[in-house]
Coordinates of C-alpha atoms and ligand atoms in Angstrom, one line a residue:
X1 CA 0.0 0.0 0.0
X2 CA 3.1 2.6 1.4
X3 CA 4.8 1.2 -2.3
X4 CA 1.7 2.4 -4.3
X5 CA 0.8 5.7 -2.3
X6 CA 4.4 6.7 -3.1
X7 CA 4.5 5.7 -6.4
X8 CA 1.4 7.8 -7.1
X9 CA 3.1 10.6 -5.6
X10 CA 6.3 10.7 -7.9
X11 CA 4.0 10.2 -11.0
X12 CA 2.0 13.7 -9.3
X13 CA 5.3 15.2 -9.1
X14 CA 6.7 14.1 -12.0
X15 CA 3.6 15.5 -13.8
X16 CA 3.1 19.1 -11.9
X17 CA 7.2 19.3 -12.8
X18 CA 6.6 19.1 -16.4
X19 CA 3.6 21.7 -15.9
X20 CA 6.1 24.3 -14.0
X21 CA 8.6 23.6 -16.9
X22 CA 6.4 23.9 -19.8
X23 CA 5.2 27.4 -18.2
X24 CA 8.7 28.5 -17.6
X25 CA 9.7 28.0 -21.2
X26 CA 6.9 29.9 -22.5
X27 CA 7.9 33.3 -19.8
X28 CA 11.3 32.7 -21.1
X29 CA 10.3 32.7 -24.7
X30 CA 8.4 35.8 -23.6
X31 CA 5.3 34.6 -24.8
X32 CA 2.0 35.0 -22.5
X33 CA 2.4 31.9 -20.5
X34 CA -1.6 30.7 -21.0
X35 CA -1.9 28.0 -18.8
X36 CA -1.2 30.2 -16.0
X37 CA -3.3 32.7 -16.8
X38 CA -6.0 30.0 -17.4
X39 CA -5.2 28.6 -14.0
X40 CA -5.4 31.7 -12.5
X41 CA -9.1 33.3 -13.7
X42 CA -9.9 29.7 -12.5
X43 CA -8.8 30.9 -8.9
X44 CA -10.7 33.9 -9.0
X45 CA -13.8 32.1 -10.4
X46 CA -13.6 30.6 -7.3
X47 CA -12.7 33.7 -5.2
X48 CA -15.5 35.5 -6.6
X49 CA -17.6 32.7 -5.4
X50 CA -16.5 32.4 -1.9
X51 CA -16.4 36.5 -0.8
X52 CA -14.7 35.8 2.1
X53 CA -12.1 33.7 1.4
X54 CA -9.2 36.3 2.5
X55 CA -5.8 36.1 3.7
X56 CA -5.7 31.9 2.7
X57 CA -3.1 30.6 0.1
X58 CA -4.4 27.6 -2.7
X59 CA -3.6 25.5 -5.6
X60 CA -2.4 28.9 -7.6
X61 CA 0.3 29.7 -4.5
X62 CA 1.2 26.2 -5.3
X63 CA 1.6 26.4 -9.0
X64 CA 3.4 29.9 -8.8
X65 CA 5.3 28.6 -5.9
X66 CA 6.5 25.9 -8.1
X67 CA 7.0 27.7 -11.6
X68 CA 9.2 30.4 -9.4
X69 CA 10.8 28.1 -8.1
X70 CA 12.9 30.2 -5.6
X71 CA 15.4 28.5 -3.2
X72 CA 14.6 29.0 0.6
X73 CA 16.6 32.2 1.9
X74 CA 19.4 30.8 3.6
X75 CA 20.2 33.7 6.0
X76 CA 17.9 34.5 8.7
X77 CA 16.4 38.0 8.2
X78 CA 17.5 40.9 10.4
X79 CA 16.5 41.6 13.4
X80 CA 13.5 44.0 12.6
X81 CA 12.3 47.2 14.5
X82 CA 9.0 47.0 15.7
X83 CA 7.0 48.7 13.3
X84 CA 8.3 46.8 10.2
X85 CA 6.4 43.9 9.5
X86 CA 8.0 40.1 8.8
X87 CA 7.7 38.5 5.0
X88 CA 4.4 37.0 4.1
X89 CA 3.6 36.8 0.6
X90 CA 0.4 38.2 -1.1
X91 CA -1.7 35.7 -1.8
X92 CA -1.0 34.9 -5.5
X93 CA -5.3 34.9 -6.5
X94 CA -4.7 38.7 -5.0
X95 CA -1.8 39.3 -6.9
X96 CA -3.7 38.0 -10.6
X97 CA -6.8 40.6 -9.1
X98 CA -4.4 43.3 -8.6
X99 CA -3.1 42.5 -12.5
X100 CA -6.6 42.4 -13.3
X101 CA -8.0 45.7 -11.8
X102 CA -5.1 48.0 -12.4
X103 CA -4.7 47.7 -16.2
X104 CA -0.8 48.3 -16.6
X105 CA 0.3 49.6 -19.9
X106 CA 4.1 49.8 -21.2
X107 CA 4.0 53.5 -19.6
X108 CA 3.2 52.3 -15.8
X109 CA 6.2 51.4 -13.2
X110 CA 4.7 49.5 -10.2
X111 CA 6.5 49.5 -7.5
X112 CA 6.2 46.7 -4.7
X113 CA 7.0 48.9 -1.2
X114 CA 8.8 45.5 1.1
X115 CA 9.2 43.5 -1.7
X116 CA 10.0 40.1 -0.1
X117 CA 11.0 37.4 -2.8
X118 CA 9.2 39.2 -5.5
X119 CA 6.2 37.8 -6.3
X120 CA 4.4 41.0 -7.1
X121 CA 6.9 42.7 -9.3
X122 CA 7.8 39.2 -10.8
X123 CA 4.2 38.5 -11.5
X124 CA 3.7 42.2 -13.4
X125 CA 6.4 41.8 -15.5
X126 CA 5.2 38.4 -16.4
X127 CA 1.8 38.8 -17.5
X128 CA 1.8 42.9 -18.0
X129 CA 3.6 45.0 -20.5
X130 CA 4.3 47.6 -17.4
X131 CA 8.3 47.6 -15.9
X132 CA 8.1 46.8 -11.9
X133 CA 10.3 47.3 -9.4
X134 CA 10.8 45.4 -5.6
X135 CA 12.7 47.5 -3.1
X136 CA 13.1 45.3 -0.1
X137 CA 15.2 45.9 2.8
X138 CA 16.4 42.1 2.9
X139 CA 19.4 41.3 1.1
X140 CA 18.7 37.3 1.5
X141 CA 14.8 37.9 -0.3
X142 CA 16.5 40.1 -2.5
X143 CA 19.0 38.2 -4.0
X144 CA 16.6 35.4 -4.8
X145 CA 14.5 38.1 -6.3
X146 CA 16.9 39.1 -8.8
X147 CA 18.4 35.1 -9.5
X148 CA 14.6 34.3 -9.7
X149 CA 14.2 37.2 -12.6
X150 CA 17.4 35.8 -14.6
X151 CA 16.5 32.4 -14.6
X152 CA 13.3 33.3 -16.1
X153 CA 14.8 36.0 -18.6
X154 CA 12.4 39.0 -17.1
X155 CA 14.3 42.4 -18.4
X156 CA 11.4 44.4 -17.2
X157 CA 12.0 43.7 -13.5
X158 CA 14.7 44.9 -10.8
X159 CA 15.1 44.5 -7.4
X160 CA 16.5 47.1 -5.2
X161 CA 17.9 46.3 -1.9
X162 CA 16.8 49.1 0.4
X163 CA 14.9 51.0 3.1
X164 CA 11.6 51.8 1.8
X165 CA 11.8 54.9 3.9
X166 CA 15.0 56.2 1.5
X167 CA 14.2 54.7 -1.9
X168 CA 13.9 56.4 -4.8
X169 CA 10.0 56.4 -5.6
X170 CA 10.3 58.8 -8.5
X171 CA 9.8 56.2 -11.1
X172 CA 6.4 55.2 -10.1
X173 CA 3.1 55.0 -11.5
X174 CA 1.5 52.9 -9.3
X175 CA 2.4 51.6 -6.1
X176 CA 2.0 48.1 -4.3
X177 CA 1.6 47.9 0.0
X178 CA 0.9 44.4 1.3
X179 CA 1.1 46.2 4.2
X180 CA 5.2 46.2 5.0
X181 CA 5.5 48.4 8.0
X182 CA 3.1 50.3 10.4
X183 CA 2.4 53.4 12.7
X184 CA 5.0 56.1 11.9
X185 CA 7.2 54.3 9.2
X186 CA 4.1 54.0 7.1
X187 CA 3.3 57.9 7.6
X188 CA 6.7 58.7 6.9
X189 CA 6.7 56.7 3.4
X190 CA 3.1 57.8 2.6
X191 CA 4.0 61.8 2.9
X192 CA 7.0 60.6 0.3
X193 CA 3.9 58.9 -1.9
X194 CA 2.2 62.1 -1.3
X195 CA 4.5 64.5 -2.6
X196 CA 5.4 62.1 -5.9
X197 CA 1.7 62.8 -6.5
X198 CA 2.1 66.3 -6.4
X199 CA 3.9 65.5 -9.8
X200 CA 1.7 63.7 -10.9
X201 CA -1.2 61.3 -11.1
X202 CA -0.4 57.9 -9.3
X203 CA -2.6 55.0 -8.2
X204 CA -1.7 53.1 -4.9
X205 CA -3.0 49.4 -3.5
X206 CA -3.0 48.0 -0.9
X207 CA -3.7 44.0 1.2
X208 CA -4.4 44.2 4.9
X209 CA -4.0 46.0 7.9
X210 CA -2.8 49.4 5.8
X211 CA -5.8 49.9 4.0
X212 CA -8.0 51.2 6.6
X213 CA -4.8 53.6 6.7
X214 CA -4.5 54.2 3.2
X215 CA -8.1 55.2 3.0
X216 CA -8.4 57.9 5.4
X217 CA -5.7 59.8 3.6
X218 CA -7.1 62.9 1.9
X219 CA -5.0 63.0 -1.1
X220 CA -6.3 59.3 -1.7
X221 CA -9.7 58.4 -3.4
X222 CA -10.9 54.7 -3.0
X223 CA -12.2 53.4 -6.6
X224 CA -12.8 49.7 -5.0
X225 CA -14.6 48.6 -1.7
X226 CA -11.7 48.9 0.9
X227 CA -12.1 46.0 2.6
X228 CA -8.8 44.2 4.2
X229 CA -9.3 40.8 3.1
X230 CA -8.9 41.8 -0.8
X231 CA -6.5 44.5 -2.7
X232 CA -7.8 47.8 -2.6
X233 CA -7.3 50.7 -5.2
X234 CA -6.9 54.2 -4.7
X235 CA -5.6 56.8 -7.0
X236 CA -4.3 60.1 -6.3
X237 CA -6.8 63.2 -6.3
X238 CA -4.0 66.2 -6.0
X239 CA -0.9 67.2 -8.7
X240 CA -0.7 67.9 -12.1
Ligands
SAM1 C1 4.1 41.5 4.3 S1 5.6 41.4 3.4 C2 5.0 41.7 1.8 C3 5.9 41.0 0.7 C4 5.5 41.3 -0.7 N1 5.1 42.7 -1.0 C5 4.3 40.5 -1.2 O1 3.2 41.0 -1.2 O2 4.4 39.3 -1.5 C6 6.4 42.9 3.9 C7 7.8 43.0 3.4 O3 8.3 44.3 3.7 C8 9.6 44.3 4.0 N2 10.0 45.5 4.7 C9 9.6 45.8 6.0 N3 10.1 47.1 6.3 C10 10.7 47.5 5.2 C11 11.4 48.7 4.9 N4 11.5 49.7 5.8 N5 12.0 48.9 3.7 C12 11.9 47.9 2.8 N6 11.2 46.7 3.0 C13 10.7 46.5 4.2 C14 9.8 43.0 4.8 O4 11.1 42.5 4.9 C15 8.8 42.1 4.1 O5 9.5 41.3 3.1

């Protein structure tokens, strides 16, 4: 019985590894990888059906997880001050709704604010024509980050290793916060935001416990339901 369960589990492997492969080749190639994307309105098929489905991972972490294909970061991560939050990644059904609702063109630059491994900015440049950017303050996350992007041949991606709080945020259009920090760090990088709009027009999202945030600030005008369990959209309302 133990010979035939594991038997079935290296021909499930075996198969799910020539899925990750076949989608990897087509990225590389730098053709829309289609049986992602099919996999992926699948998951938010089902999202749509179950409203409250929130902060969970599923099959599509898994597939993403295994077409990625990062290597576990082998240093452990800094010690962090308290108002800068740990590595989590966004749920990757968020991540397609994010692509989804935003509507990058080849003008936008999103930029992932506490980048972690990527996902987001990796994701973009994947299945958008927009250029992305991760500025994480984790050397070990970003490093995978960047071999991640190479491996997969991305040239529209980069990862900068840095403090949110002094990164360049000129180059943004829109910006991404799966909430990375809180309290005063947060207002600190959200005057910066602020004053890029002053510039010009710029859209924002954010996952979790920084929306509620996000949507009290004036500058800031919700156009989706800003509810924590699910990426929420604002766009600037002040600048040129
Ligand atoms: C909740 S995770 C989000 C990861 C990623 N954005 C995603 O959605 O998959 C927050 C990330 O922010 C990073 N972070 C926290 N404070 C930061 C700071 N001051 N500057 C840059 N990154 C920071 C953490 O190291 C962590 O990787």
């Amino acid at each position: 019985m133990r010979q035939r369960l594991n038997s079935l589990r290296a021909s499930i492997e075996a198969a799910n590894d020539r899925v990750y492969q076949d989608i990897r080749a087509q990225i590389r190639r730098g053709d829309q990888p289609e049986s992602l994307l099919r996999w992926a309105r699948l998951a938010l098929k089902g999202e749509s059906a179950r409203k409250d489905a929130g902060n969970g991972y599923g099959f599509l972490d898994e597939l993403i997880s295994g077409v990625l294909s990062f290597e576990e970061p082998v240093d452990a991560p800094a010690e962090m001050e308290p108002e800068l939050v740990a590595y989590q990644p966004t749920p990757a059904r968020h991540i397609f709704d994010l692509i989804e609702a935003v509507d990058l063109t080849a003008d936008d630059v999103l930029i992932d604010i506490g980048a972690g491994l990527g996902h987001v900015s990796l994701l973009v440049s994947i299945c958008t024509p927009a250029r992305s950017i991760g500025i994480e303050r984790e050397a070990a996350y970003v490093d995978q980050a960047r071999r991640c992007a190479e491996r997969l041949n991305l040239g529209r991606v980069e990862f900068v290793q840095q403090d949110a709080r002094a990164a360049d945020l000129s180059a943004g259009t829109v910006f991404y916060l799966y909430t990375p920090f809180t309290g005063s760090v947060l207002r600190g990088v959200l005057d910066r935001l602020r004053q890029r709009a002053i510039r010009g027009p710029i859209r924002v999202c954010g996952y979790g416990p920084c929306t509620p945030v996000l949507a009290h600030e004036s500058w800031l005008e919700a156009t989706t339901a800003t509810t924590t369990r699910h990426v929420a959209l604002f766009r600037s309302r002040i600048g040129a």
